[in-house]
mmCIF file of C-alpha atoms and ligand atoms in Angstrom:
data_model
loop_
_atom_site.group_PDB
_atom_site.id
_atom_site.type_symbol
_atom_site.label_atom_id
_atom_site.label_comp_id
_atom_site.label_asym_id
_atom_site.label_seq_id
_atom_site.Cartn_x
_atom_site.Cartn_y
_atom_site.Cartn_z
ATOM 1 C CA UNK H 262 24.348 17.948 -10.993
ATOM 2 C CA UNK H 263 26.140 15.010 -9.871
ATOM 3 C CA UNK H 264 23.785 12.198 -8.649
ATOM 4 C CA UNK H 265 24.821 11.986 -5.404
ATOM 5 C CA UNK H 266 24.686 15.650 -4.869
ATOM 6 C CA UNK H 267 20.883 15.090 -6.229
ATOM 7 C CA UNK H 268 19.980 12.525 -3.840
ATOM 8 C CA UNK H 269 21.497 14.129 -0.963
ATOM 9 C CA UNK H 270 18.989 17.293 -2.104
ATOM 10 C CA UNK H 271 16.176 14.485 -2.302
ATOM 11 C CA UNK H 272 16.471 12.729 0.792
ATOM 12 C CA UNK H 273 16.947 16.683 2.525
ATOM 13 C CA UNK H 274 13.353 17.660 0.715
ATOM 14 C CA UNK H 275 12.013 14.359 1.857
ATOM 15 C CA UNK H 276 13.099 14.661 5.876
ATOM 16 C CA UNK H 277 11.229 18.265 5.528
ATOM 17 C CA UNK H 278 7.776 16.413 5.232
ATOM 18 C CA UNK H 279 6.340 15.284 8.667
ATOM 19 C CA UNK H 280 5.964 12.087 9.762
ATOM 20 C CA UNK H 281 4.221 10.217 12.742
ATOM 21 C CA UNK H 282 5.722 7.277 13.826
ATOM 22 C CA UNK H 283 2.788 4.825 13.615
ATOM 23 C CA UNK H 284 5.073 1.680 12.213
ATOM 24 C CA UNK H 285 8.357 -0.388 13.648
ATOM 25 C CA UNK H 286 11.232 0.492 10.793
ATOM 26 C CA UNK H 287 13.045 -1.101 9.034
ATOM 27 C CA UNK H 288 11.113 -3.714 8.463
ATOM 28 C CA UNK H 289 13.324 -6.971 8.148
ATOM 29 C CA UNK H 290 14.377 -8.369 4.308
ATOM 30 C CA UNK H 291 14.301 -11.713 4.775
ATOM 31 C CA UNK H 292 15.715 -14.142 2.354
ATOM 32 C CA UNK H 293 13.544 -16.674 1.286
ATOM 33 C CA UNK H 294 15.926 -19.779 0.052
ATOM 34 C CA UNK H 295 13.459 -22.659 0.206
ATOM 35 C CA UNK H 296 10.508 -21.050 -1.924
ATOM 36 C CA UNK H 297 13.279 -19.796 -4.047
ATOM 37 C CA UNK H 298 14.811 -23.323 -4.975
ATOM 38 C CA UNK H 299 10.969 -24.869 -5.116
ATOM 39 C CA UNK H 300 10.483 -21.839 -7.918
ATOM 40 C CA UNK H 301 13.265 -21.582 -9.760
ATOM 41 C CA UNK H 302 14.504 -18.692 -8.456
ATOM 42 C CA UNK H 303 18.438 -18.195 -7.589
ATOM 43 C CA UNK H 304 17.180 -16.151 -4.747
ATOM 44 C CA UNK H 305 14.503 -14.187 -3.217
ATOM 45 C CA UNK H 306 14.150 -11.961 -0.784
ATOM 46 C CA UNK H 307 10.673 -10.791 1.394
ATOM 47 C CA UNK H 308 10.664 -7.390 2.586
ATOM 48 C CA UNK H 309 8.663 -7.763 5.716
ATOM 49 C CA UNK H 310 6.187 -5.047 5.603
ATOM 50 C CA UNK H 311 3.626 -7.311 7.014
ATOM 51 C CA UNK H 312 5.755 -6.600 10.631
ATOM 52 C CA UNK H 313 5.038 -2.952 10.624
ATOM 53 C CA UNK H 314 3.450 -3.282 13.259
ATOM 54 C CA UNK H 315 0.429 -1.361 13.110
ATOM 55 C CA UNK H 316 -2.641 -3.759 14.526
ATOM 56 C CA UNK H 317 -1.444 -7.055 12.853
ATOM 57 C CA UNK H 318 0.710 -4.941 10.093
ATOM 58 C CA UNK H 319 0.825 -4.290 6.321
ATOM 59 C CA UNK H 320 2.122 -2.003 4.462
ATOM 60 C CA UNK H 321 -0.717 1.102 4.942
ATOM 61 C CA UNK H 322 1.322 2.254 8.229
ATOM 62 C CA UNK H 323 4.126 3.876 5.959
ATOM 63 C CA UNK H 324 1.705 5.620 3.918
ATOM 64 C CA UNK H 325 -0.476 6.844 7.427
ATOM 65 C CA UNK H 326 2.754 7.842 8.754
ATOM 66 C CA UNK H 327 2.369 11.241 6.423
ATOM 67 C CA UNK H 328 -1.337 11.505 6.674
ATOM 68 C CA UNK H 329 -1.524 11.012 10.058
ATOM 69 C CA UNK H 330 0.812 13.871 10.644
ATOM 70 C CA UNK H 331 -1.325 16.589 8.146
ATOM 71 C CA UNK H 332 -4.180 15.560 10.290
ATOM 72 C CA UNK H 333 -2.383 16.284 13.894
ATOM 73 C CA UNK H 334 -0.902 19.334 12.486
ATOM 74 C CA UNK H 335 -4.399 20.496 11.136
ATOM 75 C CA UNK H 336 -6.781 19.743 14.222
ATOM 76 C CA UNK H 337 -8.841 17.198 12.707
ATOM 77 C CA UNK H 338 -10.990 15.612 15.431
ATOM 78 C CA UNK H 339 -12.440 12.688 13.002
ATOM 79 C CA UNK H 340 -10.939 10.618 10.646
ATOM 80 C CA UNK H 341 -13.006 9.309 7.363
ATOM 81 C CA UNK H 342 -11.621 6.487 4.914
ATOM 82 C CA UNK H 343 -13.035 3.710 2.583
ATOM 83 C CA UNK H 344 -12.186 0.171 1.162
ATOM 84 C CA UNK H 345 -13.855 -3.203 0.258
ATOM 85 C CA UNK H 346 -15.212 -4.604 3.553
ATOM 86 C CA UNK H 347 -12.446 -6.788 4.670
ATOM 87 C CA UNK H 348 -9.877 -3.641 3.615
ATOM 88 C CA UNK H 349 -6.485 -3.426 5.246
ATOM 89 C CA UNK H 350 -6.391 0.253 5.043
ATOM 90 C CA UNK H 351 -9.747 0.787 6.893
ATOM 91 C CA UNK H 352 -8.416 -1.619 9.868
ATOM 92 C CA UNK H 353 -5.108 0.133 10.274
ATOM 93 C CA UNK H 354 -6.871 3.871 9.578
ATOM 94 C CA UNK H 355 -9.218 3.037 12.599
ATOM 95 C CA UNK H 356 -5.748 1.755 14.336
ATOM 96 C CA UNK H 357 -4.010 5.082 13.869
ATOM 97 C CA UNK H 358 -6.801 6.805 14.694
ATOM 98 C CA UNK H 359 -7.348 5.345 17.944
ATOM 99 C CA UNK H 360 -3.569 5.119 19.167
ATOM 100 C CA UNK H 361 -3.888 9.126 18.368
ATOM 101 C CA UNK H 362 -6.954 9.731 20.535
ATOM 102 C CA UNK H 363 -9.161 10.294 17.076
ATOM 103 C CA UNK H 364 -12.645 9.122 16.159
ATOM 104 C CA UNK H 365 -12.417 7.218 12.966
ATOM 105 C CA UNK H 366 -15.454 6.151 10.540
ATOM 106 C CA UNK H 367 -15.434 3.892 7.940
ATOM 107 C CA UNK H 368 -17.317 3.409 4.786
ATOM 108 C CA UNK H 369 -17.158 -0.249 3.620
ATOM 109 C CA UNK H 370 -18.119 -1.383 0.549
ATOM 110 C CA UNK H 371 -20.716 -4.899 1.521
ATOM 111 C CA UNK H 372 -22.921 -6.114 3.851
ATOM 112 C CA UNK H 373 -23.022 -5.749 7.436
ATOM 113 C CA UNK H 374 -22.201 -8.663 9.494
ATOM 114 C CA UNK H 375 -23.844 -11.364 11.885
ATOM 115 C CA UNK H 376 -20.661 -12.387 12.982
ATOM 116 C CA UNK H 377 -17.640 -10.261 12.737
ATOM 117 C CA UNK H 378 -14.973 -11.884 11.188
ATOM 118 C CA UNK H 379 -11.185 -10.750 9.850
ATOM 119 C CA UNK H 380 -10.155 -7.098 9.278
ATOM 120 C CA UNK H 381 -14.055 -6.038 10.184
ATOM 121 C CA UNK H 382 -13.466 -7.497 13.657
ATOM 122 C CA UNK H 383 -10.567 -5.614 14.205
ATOM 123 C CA UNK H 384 -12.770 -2.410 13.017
ATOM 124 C CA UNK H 385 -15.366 -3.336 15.487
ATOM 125 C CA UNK H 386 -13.079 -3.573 17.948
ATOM 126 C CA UNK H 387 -11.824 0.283 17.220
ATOM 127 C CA UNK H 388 -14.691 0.840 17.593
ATOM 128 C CA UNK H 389 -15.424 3.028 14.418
ATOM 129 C CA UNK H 390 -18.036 3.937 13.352
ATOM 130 C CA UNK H 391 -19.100 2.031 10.301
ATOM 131 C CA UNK H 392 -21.049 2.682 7.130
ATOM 132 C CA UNK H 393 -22.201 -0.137 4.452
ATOM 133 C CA UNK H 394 -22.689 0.063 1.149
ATOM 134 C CA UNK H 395 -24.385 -3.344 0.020
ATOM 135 C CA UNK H 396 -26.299 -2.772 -3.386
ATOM 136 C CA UNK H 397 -23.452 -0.431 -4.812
ATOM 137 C CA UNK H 398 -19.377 -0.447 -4.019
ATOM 138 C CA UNK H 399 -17.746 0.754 -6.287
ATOM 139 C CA UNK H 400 -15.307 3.314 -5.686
ATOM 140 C CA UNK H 401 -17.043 6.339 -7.103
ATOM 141 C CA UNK H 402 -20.105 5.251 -4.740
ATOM 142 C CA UNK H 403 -17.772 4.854 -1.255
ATOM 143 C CA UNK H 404 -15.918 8.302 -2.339
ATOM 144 C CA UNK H 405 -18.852 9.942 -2.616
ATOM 145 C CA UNK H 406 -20.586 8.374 0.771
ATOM 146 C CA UNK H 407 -17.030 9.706 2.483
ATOM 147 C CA UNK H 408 -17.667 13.271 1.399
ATOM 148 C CA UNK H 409 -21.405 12.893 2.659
ATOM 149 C CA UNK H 410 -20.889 11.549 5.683
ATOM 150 C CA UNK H 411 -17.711 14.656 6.123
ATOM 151 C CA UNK H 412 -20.308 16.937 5.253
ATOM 152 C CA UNK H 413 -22.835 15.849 7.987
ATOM 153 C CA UNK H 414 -20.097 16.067 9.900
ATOM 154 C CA UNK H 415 -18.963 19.231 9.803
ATOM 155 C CA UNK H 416 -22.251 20.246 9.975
ATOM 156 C CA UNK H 417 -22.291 19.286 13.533
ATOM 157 C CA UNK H 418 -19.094 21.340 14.079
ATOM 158 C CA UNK H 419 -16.523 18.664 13.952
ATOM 159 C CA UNK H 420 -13.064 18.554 11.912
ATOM 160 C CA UNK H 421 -13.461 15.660 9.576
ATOM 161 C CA UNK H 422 -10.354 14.604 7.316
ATOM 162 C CA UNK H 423 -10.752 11.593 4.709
ATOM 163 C CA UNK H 424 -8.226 9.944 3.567
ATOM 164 C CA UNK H 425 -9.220 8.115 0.075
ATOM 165 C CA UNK H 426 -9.101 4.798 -0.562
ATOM 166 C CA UNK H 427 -6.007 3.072 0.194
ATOM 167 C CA UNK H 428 -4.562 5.787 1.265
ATOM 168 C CA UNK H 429 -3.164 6.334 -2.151
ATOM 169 C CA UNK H 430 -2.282 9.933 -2.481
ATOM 170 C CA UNK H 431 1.353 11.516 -3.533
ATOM 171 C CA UNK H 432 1.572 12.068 0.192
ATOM 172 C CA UNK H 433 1.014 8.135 1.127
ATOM 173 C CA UNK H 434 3.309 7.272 -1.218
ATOM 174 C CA UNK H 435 5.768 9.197 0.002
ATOM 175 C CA UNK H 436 6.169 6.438 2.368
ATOM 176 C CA UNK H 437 7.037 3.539 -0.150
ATOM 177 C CA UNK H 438 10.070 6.313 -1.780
ATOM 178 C CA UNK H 439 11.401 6.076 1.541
ATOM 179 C CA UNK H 440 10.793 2.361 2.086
ATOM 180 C CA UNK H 441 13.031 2.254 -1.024
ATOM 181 C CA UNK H 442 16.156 4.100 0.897
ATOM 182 C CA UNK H 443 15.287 2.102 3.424
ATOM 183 C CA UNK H 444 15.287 -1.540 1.312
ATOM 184 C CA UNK H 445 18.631 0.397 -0.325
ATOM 185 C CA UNK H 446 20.593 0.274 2.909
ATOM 186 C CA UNK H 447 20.045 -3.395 3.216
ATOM 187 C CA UNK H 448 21.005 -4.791 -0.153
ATOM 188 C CA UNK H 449 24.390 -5.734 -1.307
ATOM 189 C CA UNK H 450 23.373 -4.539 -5.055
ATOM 190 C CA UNK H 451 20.472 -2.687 -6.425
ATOM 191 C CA UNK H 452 20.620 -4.736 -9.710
ATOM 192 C CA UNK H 453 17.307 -6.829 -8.520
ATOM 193 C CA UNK H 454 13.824 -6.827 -9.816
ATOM 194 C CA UNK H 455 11.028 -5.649 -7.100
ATOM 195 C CA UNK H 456 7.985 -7.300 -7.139
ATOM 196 C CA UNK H 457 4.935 -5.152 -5.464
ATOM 197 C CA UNK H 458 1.099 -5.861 -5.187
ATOM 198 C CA UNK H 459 -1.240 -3.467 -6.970
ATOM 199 C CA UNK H 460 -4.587 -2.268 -5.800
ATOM 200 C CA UNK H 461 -4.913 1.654 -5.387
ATOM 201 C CA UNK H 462 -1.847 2.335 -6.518
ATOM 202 C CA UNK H 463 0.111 4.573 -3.869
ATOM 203 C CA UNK H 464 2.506 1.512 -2.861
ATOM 204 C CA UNK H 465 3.415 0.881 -6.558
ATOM 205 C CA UNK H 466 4.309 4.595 -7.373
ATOM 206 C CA UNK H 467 6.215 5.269 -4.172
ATOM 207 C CA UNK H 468 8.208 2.223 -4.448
ATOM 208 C CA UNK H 469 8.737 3.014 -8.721
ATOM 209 C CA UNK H 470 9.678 6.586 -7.955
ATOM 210 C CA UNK H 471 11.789 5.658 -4.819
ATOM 211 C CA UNK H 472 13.865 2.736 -6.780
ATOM 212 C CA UNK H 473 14.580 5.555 -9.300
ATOM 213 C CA UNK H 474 16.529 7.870 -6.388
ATOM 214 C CA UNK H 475 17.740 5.346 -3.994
ATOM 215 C CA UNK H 476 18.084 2.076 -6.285
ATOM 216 C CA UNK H 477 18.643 2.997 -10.084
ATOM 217 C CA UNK H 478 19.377 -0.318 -11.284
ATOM 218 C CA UNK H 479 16.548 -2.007 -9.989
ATOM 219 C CA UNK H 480 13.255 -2.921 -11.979
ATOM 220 C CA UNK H 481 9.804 -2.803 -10.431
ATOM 221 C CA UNK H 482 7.546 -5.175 -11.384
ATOM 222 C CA UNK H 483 3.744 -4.455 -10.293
ATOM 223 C CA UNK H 484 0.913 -7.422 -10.011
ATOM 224 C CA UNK H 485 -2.627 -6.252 -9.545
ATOM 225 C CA UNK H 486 -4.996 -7.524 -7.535
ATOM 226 C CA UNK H 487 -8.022 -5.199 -8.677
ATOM 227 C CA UNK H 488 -7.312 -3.181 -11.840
ATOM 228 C CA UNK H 489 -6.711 -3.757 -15.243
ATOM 229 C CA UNK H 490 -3.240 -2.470 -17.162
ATOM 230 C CA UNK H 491 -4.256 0.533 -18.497
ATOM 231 C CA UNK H 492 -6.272 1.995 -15.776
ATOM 232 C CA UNK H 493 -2.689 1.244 -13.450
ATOM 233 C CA UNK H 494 -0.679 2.556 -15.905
ATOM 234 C CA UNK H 495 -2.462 6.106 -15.549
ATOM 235 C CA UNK H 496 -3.211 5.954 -11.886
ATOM 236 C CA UNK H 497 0.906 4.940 -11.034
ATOM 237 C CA UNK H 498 1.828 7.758 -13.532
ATOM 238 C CA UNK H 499 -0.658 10.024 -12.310
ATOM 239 C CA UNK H 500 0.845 9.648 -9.173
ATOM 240 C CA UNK H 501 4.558 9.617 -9.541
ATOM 241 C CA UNK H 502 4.199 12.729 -10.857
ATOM 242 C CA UNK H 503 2.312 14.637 -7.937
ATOM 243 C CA UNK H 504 4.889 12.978 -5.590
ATOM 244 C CA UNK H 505 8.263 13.926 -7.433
ATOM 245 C CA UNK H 506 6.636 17.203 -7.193
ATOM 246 C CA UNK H 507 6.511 17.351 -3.257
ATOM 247 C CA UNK H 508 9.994 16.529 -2.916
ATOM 248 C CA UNK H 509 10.958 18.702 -6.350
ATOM 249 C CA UNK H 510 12.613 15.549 -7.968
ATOM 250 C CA UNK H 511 12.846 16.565 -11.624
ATOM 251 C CA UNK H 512 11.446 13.696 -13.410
ATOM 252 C CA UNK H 513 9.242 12.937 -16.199
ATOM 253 C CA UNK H 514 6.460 10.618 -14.785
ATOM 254 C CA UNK H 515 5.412 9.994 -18.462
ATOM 255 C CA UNK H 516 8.787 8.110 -19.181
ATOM 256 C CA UNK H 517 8.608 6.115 -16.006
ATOM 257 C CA UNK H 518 8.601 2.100 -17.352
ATOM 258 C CA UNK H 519 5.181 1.177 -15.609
ATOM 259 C CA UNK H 520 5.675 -2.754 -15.798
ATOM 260 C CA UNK H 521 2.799 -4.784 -14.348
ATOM 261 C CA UNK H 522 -0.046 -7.671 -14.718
ATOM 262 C CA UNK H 523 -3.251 -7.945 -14.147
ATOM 263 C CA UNK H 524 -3.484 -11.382 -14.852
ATOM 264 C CA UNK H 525 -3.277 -13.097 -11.171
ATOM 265 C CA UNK H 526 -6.389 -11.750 -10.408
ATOM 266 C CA UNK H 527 -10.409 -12.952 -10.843
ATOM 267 C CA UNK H 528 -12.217 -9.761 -9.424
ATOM 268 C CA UNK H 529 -11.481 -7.826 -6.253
ATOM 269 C CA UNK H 530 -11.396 -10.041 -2.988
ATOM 270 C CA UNK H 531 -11.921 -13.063 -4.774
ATOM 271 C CA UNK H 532 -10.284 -16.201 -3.895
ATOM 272 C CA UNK H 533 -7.988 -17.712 -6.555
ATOM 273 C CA UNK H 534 -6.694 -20.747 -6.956
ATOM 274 C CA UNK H 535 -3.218 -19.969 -7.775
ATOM 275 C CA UNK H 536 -3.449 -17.422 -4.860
ATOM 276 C CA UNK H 537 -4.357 -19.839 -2.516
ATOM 277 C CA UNK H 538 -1.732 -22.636 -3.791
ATOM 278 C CA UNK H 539 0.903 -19.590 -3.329
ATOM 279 C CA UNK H 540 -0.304 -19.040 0.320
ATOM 280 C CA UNK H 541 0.228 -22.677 1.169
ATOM 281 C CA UNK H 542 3.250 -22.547 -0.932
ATOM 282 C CA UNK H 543 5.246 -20.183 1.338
ATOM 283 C CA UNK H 544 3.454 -21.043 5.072
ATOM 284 C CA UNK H 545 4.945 -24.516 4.185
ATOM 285 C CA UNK H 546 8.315 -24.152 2.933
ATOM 286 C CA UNK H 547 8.829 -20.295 5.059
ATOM 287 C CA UNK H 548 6.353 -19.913 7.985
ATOM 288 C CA UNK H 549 5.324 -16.605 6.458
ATOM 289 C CA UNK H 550 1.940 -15.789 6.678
ATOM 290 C CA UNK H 551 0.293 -14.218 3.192
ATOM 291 C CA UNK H 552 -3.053 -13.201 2.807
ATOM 292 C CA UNK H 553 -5.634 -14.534 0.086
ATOM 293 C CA UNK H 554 -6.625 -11.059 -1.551
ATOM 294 C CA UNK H 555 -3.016 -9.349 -1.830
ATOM 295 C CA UNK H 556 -0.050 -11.029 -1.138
ATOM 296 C CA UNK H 557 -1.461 -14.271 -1.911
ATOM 297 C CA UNK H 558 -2.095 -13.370 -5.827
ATOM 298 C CA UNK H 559 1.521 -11.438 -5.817
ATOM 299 C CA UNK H 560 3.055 -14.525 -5.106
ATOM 300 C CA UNK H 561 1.304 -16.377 -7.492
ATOM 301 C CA UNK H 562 2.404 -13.787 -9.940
ATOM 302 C CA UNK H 563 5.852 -14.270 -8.853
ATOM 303 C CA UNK H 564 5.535 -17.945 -8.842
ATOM 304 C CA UNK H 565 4.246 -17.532 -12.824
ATOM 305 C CA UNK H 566 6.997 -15.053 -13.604
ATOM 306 C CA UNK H 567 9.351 -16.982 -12.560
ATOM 307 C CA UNK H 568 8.210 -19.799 -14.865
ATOM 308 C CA UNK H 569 7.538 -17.683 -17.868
ATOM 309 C CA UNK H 570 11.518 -16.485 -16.918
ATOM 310 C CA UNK H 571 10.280 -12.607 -16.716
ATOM 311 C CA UNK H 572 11.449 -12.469 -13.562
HETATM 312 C C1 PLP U 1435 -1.255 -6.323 1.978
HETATM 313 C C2 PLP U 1435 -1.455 -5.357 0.857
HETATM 314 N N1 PLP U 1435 -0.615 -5.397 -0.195
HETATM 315 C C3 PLP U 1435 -0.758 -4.545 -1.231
HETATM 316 C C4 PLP U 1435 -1.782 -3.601 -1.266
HETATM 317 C C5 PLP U 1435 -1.883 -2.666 -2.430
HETATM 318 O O1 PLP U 1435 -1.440 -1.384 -2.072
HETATM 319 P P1 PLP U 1435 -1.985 -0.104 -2.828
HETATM 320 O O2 PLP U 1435 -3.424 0.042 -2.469
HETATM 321 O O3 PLP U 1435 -1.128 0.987 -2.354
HETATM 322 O O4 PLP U 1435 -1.822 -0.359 -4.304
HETATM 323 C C6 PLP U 1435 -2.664 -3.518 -0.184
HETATM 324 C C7 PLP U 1435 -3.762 -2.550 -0.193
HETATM 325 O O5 PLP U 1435 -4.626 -2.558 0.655
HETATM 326 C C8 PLP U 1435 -2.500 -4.417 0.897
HETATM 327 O O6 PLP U 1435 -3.329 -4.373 1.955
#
């Protein structure tokens, strides 16, 4: 089959799955020419993903934009989801959920506050409902609280729907393969090299899996902010392979290149110093606004990159 005769069959199986528009698209590529000169770089372009919108933005709204409609279309009443305590997801989950007349609860992984500061003020605000889990947050712990708390739930004859953490299923990423026809339309050449941020996964895989169909020349490049290599490497793959499958694009996840470092990070939501150089680094020289626990380390991975002449 000829390829564009393939990706006219892709983009067909992808318009099949519902959305909900939850997030203002396209998002605007903006080129970046002073923090490209100050690193090296001949030039650099930001896809703006932190304008989509969604209470204050980020790039969870794509990936809500498919769960959100599985939840209208099945009647849930509640919405469940989990993250660290200052989590993006959480804040734009209870977002969605409110602009859709849903009741949202959240299971946060830390204490509970005096003062409400951040992303948890913005939760407050939503009013969730929230849940804390101080003495033990990992993952496995705020998965398992979810499915408790759905349980109680339906035990009291509500609808409850969780969405894991970070949104990260095939379905979420669904949104970053389209992101990638979207970033398609508005570059001159797909010969570039994509730098994305790395935490639960979902953004990584759509946007490898959508380069492949809409941008073949282009290389993603994934920096981590929580996990190591190997556990990314099987997550992303994992991944890419249940979404191909939902919009049957024949591919073999296992040969995906998976390129990424985990290097830029200390542990989860802590503060680094490159990461905070890198914020200062491009509110000074861009006016754009990154944050300290994602987009702050990817651009001090970036920055680092570009030294080392990876990127
Ligand atoms: C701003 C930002 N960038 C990147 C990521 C990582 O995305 P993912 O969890 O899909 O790997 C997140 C996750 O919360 C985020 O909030």
């Amino acid at each position: 089959m000829k390829s564009d005769d393939q990706q006219e069959i892709i983009i067909k199986s992808l318009n099949q799955i519902s959305t909900i528009d939850l997030a203002s698209l396209p998002t605007p590529l903006d080129e970046a020419r002073r923090l490209a000169d100050k690193i090296g770089l001949s030039k650099l372009f930001i896809k703006r993903d932190d304008l989509t919108g969604l209470a204050g933005g980020g790039n969870k709204a794509r990936k809500l934009e498919y769960d959100f409609a599985e939840i209208i279309k099945g009647g849930y009443d509640v919405v469940i989801t989990a993250g660290g305590i200052q989590s993006n997801h959480a804040r734009m989950t209870a977002a969605a959920a409110r602009k859709l007349g849903l009741d949202v609860k959240l299971v946060l992984g830390g204490a509970d506050f005096d003062i409400p500061k951040g992303n948890l003020l913005l939760d407050v605000l939503f009013n969730a409902e929230i849940r804390y889990l101080v003495d033990d947050d990992a993952n496995s712990s705020l998965e398992k609280e979810m499915q408790k708390w759905a349980d109680e739930l339906l035990n009291d004859g509500r609808k409850p729907f969780v969405i894991p953490i970070g949104g990260s299923t095939a379905l979420g990423a669904l949104g970053y393969v389209k992101a990638m026809q979207e970033l398609a339309a508005q570059i001159e050449s797909n010969n570039v090299q994509i730098i994305v941020g790395v935490g639960s996964c979902g953004t990584f895989a759509g946007t490898i899996l959508g380069a492949k169909i809409f941008m073949p020349e282009a290389k993603v490049i994934g920096v981590s902010v929580s996990r190591t290599v190997d556990a990314i490497k099987n997550r992303t793959i994992e991944l890419i392979r249940e979404c191909s499958d939902l919009i049957n694009y024949k591919i073999n996840a296992e040969d995906c290149s998976i390129e990424c470092y985990d290097d830029y990070h200390f542990e989860y939501g802590i503060i680094t110093e490159t990461g905070r150089q890198a914020v200062e680094l491009a509110a000074n020289l861009e006016g754009i606004l990154l944050d300290p626990i994602y987009t702050g380390k990817v651009m001090a991975g970036l920055i680092d990159l570009a030294a080392k002449k990876v990127i």
